[in-house]
CSV table of C-alpha atoms in Angstrom, one decimal:
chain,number,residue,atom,x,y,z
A,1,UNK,CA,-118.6,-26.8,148.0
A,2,UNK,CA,-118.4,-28.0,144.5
A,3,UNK,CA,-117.6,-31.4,144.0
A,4,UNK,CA,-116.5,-33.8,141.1
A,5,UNK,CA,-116.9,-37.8,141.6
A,6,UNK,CA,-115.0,-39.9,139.2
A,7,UNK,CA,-116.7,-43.6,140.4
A,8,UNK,CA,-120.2,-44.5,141.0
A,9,UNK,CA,-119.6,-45.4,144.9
A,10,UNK,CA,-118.5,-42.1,145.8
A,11,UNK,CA,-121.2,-40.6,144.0
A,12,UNK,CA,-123.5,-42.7,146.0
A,13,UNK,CA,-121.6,-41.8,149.3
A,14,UNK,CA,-121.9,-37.8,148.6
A,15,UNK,CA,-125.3,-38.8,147.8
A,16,UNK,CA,-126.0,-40.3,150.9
A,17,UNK,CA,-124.7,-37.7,153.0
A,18,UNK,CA,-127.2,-35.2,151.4
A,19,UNK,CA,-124.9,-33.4,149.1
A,20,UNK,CA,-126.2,-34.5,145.8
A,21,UNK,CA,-126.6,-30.2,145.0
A,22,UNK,CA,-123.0,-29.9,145.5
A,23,UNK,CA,-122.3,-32.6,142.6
A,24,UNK,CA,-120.7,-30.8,139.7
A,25,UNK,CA,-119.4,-33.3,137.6
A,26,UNK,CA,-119.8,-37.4,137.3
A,27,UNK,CA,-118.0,-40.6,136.0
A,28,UNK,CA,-119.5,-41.7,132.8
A,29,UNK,CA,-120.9,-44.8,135.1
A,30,UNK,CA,-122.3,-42.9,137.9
A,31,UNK,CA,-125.8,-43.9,137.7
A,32,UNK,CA,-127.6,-44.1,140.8
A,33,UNK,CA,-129.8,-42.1,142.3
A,34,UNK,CA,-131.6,-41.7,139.0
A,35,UNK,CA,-131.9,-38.1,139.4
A,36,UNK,CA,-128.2,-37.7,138.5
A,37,UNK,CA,-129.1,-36.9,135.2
A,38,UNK,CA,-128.1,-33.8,133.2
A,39,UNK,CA,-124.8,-33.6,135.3
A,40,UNK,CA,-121.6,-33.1,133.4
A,41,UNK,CA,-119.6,-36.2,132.4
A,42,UNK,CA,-116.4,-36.3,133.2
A,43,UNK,CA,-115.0,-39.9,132.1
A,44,UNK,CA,-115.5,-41.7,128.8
A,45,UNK,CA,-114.0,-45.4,128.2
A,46,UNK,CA,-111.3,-45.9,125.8
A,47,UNK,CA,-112.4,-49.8,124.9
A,48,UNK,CA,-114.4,-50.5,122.1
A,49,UNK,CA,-117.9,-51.8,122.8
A,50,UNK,CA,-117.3,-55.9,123.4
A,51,UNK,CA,-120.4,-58.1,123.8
A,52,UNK,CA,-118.9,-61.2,125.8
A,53,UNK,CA,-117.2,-61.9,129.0
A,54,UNK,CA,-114.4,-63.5,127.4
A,55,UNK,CA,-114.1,-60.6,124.5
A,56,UNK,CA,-114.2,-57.8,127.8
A,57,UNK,CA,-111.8,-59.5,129.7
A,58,UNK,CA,-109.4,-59.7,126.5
A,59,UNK,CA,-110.0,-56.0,125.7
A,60,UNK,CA,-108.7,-54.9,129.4
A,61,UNK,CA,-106.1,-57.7,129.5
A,62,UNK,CA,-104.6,-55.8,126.3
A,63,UNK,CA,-104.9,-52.8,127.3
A,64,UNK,CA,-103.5,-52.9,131.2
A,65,UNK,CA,-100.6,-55.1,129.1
A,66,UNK,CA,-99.7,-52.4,127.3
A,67,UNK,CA,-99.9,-50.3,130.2
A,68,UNK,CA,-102.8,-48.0,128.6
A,69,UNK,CA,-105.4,-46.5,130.6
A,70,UNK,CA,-109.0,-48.1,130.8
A,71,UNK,CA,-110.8,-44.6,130.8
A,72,UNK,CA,-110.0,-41.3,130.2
A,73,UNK,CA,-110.7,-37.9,131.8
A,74,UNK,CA,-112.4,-35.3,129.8
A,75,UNK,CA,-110.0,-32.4,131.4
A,76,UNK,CA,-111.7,-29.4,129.4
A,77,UNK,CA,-115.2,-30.8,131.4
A,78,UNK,CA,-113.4,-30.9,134.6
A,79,UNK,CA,-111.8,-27.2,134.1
A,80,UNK,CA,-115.3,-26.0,133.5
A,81,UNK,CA,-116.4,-27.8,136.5
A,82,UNK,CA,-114.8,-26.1,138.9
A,83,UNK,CA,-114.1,-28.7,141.8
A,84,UNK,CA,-113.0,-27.9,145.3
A,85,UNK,CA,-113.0,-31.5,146.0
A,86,UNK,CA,-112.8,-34.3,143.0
A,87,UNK,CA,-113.2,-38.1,144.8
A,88,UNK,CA,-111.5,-40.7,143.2
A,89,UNK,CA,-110.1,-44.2,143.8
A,90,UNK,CA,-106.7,-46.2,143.4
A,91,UNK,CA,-108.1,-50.0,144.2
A,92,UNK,CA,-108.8,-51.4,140.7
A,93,UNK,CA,-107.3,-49.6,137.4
A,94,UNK,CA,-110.6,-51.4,135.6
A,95,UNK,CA,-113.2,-50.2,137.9
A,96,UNK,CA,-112.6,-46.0,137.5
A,97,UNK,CA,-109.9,-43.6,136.0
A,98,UNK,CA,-106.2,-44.1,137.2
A,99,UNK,CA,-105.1,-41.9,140.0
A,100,UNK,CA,-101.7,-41.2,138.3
A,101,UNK,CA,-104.4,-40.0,135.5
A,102,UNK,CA,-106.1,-37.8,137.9
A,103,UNK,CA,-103.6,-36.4,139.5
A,104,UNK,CA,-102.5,-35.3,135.8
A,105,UNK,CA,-106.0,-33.8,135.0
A,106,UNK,CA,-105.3,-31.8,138.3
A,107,UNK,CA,-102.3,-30.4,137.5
A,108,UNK,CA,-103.5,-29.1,134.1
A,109,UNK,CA,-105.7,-27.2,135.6
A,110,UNK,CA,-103.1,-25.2,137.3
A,111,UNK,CA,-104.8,-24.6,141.0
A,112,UNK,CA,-103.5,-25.4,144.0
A,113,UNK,CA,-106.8,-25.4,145.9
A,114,UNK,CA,-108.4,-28.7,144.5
A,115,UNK,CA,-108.6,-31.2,147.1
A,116,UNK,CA,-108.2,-35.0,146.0
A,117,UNK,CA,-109.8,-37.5,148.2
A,118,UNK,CA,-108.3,-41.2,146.8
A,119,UNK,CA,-110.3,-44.1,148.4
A,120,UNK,CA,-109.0,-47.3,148.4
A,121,UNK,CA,-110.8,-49.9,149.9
A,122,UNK,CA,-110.3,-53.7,150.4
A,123,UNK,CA,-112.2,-54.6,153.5
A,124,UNK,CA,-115.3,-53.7,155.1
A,125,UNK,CA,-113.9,-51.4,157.7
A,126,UNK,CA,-112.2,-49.5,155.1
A,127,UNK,CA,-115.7,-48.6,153.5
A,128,UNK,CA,-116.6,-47.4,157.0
A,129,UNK,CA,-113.4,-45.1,157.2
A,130,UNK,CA,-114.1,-43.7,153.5
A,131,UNK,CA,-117.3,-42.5,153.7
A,132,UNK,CA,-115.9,-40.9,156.7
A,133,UNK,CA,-113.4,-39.5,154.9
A,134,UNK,CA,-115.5,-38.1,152.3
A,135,UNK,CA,-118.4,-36.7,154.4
A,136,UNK,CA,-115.1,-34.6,156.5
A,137,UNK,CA,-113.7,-33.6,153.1
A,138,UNK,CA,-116.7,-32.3,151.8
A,139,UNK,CA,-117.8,-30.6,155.4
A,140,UNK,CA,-120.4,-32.8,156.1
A,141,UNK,CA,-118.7,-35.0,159.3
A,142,UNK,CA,-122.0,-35.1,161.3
A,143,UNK,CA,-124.1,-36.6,158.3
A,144,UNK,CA,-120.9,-39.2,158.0
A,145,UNK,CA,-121.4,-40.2,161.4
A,146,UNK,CA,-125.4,-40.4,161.1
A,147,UNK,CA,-124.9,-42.2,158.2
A,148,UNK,CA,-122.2,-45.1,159.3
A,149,UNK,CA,-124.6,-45.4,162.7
A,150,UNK,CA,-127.6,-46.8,160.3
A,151,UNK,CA,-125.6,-48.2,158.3
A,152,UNK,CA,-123.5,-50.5,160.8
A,153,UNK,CA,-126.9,-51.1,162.6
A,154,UNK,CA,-128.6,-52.8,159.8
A,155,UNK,CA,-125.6,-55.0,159.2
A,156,UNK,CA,-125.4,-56.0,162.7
A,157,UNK,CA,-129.0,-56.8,163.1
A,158,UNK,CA,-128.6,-59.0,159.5
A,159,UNK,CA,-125.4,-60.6,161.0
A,160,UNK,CA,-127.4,-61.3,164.7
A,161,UNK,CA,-129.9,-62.8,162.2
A,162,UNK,CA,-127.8,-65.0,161.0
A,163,UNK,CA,-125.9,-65.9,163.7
A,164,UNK,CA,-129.1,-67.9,164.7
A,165,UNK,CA,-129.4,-70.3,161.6
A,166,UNK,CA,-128.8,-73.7,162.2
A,167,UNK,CA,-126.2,-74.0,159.5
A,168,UNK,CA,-123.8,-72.1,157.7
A,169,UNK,CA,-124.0,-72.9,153.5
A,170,UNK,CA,-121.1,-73.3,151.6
A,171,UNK,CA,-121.1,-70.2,149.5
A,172,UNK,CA,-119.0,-69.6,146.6
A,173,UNK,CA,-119.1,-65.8,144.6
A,174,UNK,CA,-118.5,-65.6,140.9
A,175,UNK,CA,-117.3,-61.8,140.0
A,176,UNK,CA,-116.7,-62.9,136.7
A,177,UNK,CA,-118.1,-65.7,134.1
A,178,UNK,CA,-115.3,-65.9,131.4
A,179,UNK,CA,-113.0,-66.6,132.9
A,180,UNK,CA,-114.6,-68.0,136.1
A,181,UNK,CA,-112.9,-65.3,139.0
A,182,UNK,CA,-114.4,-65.0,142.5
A,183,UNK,CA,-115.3,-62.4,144.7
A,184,UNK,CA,-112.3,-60.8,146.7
A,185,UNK,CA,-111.9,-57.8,148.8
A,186,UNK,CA,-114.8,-57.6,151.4
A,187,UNK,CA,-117.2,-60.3,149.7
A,188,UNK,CA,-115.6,-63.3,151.9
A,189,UNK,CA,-116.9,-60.7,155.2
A,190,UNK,CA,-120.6,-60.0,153.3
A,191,UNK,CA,-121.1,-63.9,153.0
A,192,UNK,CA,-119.9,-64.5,156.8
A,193,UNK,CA,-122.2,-61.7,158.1
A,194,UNK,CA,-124.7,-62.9,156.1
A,195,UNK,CA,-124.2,-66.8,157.6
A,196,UNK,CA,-122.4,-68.3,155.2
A,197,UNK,CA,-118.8,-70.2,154.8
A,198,UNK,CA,-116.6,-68.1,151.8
A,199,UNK,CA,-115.0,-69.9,149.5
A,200,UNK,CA,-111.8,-69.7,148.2
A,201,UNK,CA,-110.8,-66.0,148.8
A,202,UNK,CA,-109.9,-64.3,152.2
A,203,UNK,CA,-111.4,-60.6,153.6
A,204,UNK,CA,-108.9,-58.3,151.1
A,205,UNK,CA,-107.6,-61.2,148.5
A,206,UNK,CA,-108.3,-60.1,144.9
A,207,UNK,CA,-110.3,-61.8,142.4
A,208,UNK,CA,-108.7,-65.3,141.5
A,209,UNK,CA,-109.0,-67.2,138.5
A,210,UNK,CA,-110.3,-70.9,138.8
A,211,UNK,CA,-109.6,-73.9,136.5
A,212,UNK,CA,-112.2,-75.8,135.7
A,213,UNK,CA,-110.9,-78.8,138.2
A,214,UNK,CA,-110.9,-76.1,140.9
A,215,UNK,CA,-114.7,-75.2,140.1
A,216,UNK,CA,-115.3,-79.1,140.2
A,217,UNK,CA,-113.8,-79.5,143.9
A,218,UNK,CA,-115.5,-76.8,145.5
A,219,UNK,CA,-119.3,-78.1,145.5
A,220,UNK,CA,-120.8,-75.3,147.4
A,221,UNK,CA,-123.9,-75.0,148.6
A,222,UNK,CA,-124.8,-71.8,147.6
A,223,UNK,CA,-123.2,-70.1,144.4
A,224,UNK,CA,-124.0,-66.3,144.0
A,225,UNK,CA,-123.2,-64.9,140.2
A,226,UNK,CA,-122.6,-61.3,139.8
A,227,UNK,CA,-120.3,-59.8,137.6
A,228,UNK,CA,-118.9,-56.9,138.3
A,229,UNK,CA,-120.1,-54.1,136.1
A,230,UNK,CA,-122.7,-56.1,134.7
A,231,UNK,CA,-126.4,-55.2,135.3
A,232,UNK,CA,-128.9,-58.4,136.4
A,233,UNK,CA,-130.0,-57.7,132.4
A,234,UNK,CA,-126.7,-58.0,130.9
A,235,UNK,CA,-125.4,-61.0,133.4
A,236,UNK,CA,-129.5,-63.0,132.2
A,237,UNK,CA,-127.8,-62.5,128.3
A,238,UNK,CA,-124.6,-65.1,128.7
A,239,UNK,CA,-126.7,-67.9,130.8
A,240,UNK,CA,-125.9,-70.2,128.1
A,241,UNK,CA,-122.5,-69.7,129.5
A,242,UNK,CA,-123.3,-71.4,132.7
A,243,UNK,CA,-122.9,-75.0,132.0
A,244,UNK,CA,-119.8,-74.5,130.3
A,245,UNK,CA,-118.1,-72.5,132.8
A,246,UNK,CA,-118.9,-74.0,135.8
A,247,UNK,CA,-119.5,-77.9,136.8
A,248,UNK,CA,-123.6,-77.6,136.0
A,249,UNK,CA,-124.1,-81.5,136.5
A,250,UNK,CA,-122.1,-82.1,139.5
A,251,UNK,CA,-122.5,-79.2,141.6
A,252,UNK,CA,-125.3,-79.5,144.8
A,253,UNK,CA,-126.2,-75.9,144.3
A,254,UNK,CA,-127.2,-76.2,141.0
A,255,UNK,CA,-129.0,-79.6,142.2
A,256,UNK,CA,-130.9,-77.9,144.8
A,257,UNK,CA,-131.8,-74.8,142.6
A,258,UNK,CA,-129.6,-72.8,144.8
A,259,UNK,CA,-127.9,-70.5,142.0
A,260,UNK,CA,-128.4,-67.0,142.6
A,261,UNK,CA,-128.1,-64.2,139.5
A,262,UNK,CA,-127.0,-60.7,141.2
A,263,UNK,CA,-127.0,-57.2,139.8
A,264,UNK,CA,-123.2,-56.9,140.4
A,265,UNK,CA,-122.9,-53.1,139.1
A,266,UNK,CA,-125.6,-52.2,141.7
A,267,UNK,CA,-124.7,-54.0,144.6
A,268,UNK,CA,-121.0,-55.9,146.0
A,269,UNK,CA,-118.9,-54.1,143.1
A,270,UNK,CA,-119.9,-50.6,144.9
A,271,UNK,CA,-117.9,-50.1,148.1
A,272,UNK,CA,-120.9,-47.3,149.3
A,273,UNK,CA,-123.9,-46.9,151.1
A,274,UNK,CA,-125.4,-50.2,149.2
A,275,UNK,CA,-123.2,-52.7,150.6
A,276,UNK,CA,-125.6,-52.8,153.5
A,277,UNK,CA,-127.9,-54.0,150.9
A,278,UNK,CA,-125.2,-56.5,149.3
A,279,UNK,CA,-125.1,-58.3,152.8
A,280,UNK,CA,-129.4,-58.7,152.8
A,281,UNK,CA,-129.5,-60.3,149.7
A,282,UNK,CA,-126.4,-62.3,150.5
A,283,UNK,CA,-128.2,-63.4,153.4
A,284,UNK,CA,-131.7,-64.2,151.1
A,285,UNK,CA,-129.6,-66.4,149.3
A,286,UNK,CA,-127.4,-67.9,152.1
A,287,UNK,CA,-131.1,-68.5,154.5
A,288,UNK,CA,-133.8,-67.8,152.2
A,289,UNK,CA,-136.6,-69.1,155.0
A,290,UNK,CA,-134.8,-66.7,157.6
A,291,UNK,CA,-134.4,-63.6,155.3
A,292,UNK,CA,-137.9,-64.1,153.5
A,293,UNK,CA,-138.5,-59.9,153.7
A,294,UNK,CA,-135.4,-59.4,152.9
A,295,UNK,CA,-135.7,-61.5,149.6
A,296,UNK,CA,-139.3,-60.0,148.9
A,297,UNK,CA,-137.8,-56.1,149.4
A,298,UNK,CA,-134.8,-57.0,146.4
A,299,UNK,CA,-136.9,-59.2,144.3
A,300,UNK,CA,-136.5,-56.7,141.2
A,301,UNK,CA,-132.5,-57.1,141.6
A,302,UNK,CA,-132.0,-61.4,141.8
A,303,UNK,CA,-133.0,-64.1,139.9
A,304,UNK,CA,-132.4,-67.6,141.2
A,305,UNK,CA,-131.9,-71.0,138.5
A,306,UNK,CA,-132.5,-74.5,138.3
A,307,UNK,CA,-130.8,-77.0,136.6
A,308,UNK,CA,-132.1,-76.1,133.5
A,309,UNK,CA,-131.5,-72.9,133.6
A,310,UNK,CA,-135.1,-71.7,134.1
A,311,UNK,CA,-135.3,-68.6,135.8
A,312,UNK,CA,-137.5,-68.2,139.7
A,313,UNK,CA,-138.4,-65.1,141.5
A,314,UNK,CA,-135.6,-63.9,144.3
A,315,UNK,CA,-138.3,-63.8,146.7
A,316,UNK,CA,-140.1,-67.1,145.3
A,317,UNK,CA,-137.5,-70.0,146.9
C-alpha cells in the first residue's frame, strides 16, 4: 500500500494505525511524528510569508475572494509518488489543498486505480467515523477499531472526571486573535466533555467573528487562546495583542489568571488521534485541581497569564 496524505491529521491517523512505512508523500505541514522527515513534499503555500494575525487573515481573505487556491499541489511529486490511496479533506479551503484541486492533480496522472479518501469532519463523531474510514481504506480496519477503543476510553474516563466537579466554568475558545473568531466545529463538545459551558458557538458552527461589545458581554470564566495553525511559540509573539483584542480589564478570567495559551497547530485544529489530548488539557484548564496530572503530562504545550501578561507554568495553577 502506498499512501500520500495531503493534511497533517491524516498523517497522524495513518500514523497511528501503524502505517507510517506505507507513507509516500506528505503535506508541506505534516509534521508530527517527528520522524516524518525526509518524506516527499507534496504541497507548498501560495501566500507570501505574513508576520501578523491581521496581515494572515488579510492575505487569505484576498485570496479565497478572488477565488484562488490557498496551496498548491506539486503534481510532478505526486506522479513520482505513486499513491494507491492519497487522503485529503474538503472542511476548510485554509486548512489543506482544495479537493476540486486534488481531484485535478489525480486526473493528470491518468490512473484509474488511485483511491481518494475526502474527510470532512465537523463534529466529534465524525473524527470517530474518519479514522475508520482511513484505517479500511488503507487495509488496516482492525488497527482502526483498536485504535477508536483507546481512544473513546480516555475521553470517557476525562468526561466521567468531569462530570464530578462541582461547577461547570464558563469557557470561551479564541481560534483566532485578529480578528477575535472562536472555536467552532467539535470545540463547543471538547469543552463540555472536559466540564465546561461553550460559549458562543454550537457542536458543528464555524468560527465566528466577535465585535469588541460581544467580547465585552461574554465574561467567561475560563478563556482558552489557540490559533489555529499557530504553534504555542508563534501564538507567545503577538501577546501584546491581548489587551487590545479582548476586554483585558473587565473580564473575570483574566482577573483570576485564568487565560490559557494553547498550541493550536498541535492540538484542537487537528481532527486525529490528538484530540484525545485536546479534551485533557481542556479539562486542565476548565478544573485545574481535578486534572493536576493531566496539566503536569502537557506542561511543555500551555502557558497560562495574568493580568499583566506574565507568563505561569500549565501545570503550575
Amino acid at each position: 500500500m502506498r499512501i500520500a496524505s495531503l493534511l497533517p491529521s491524516a498523517t497522524e491517523i495513518v500514523c497511528a494505525l501503524g502505517a507510517m512505512g506505507e507513507l509516500v508523500g506528505i503535506s508541506h505541514e505534516c509534521d508530527f511524528p517527528e520522524s516524518l522527515t525526509g518524506l516527499p513534499v507534496l504541497t507548498r503555500p501560495r501566500l507570501r510569508p505574513a508576520r501578523s494575525s491581521r496581515e494572515i487573515d488579510a492575505a487569505v481573505r484576498d485570496v479565497l475572494r478572488d477565488a484562488l487556491a490557498v496551496y498548491d499541489i506539486d503534481v510532478d511529486a505526486l506522479r513520482k509518488a505513486r499513491p494507491d490511496v492519497i487522503v485529503t479533506q474538503d472542511l476548510c479551503d485554509v486548512c489543506a489543498v482544495s479537493l476540486d484541486d486534488v481531484r485535478a492533480a489525480v486526473a493528470r496522472l491518468a490512473r484509474g486505480d488511485v483511491h481518494l479518501v475526502n474527510l470532512h469532519p465537523t463534529r466529534l463523531d465524525d473524527i470517530w467515523a474518519d479514522i475508520r474510514r482511513v484505517a479500511e481504506a488503507i487495509g488496516r480496519a482492525a488497527e482502526g477499531e483498536a485504535l477508536l477503543e483507546r481512544l473513546h476510553a480516555r475521553a470517557a474516563a476525562i468526561s466521567a472526571r468531569a462530570a464530578a466537579a462541582p461547577d461547570r466554568p464558563r469557557v470561551l475558545a479564541v481560534e483566532w486573535i485578529d480578528p477575535v473568531m472562536i472555536g467552532g466545529v467539535w470545540m463547543p463538545e471538547l469543552i463540555a466533555l472536559a466540564g465546561g459551558e461553550p460559549l458562543v458557538t454550537r457542536p458543528g458552527d464555524h468560527a465566528p467573528t466577535l465585535s469588541p461589545d460581544d467580547l465585552a458581554a461574554l465574561d467567561p470564566d475560563v478563556v482558552l487562546i489557540k490559533p489555529c495553525g499557530f504553534t504555542l511559540e508563534r501564538t507567545l509573539e503577538e501577546l501584546d495583542l491581548l489587551p487590545r483584542a479582548l476586554p483585558w480589564a473587565s473580564c473575570r478570567a483574566v482577573a483570576r489568571g485564568r487565560v490559557y495559551i494553547a498550541d493550536g497547530n498541535a492540538f484542537f485544529n487537528r481532527p486525529g488521534p490528538r484530540i484525545v489530548e485536546s479534551l485533557e488539557i481542556l479539562a486542565g484548564c476548565a478544573h485545574p485541581t481535578l486534572f493536576a496530572a493531566e496539566r503536569r503530562a502537557h506542561a511543555r504545550s500551555v502557558v497560562r497569564l495574568d493580568a499583566e501578561l506574565r507568563r505561569h507554568a500549565f501545570d503550575k495553577d
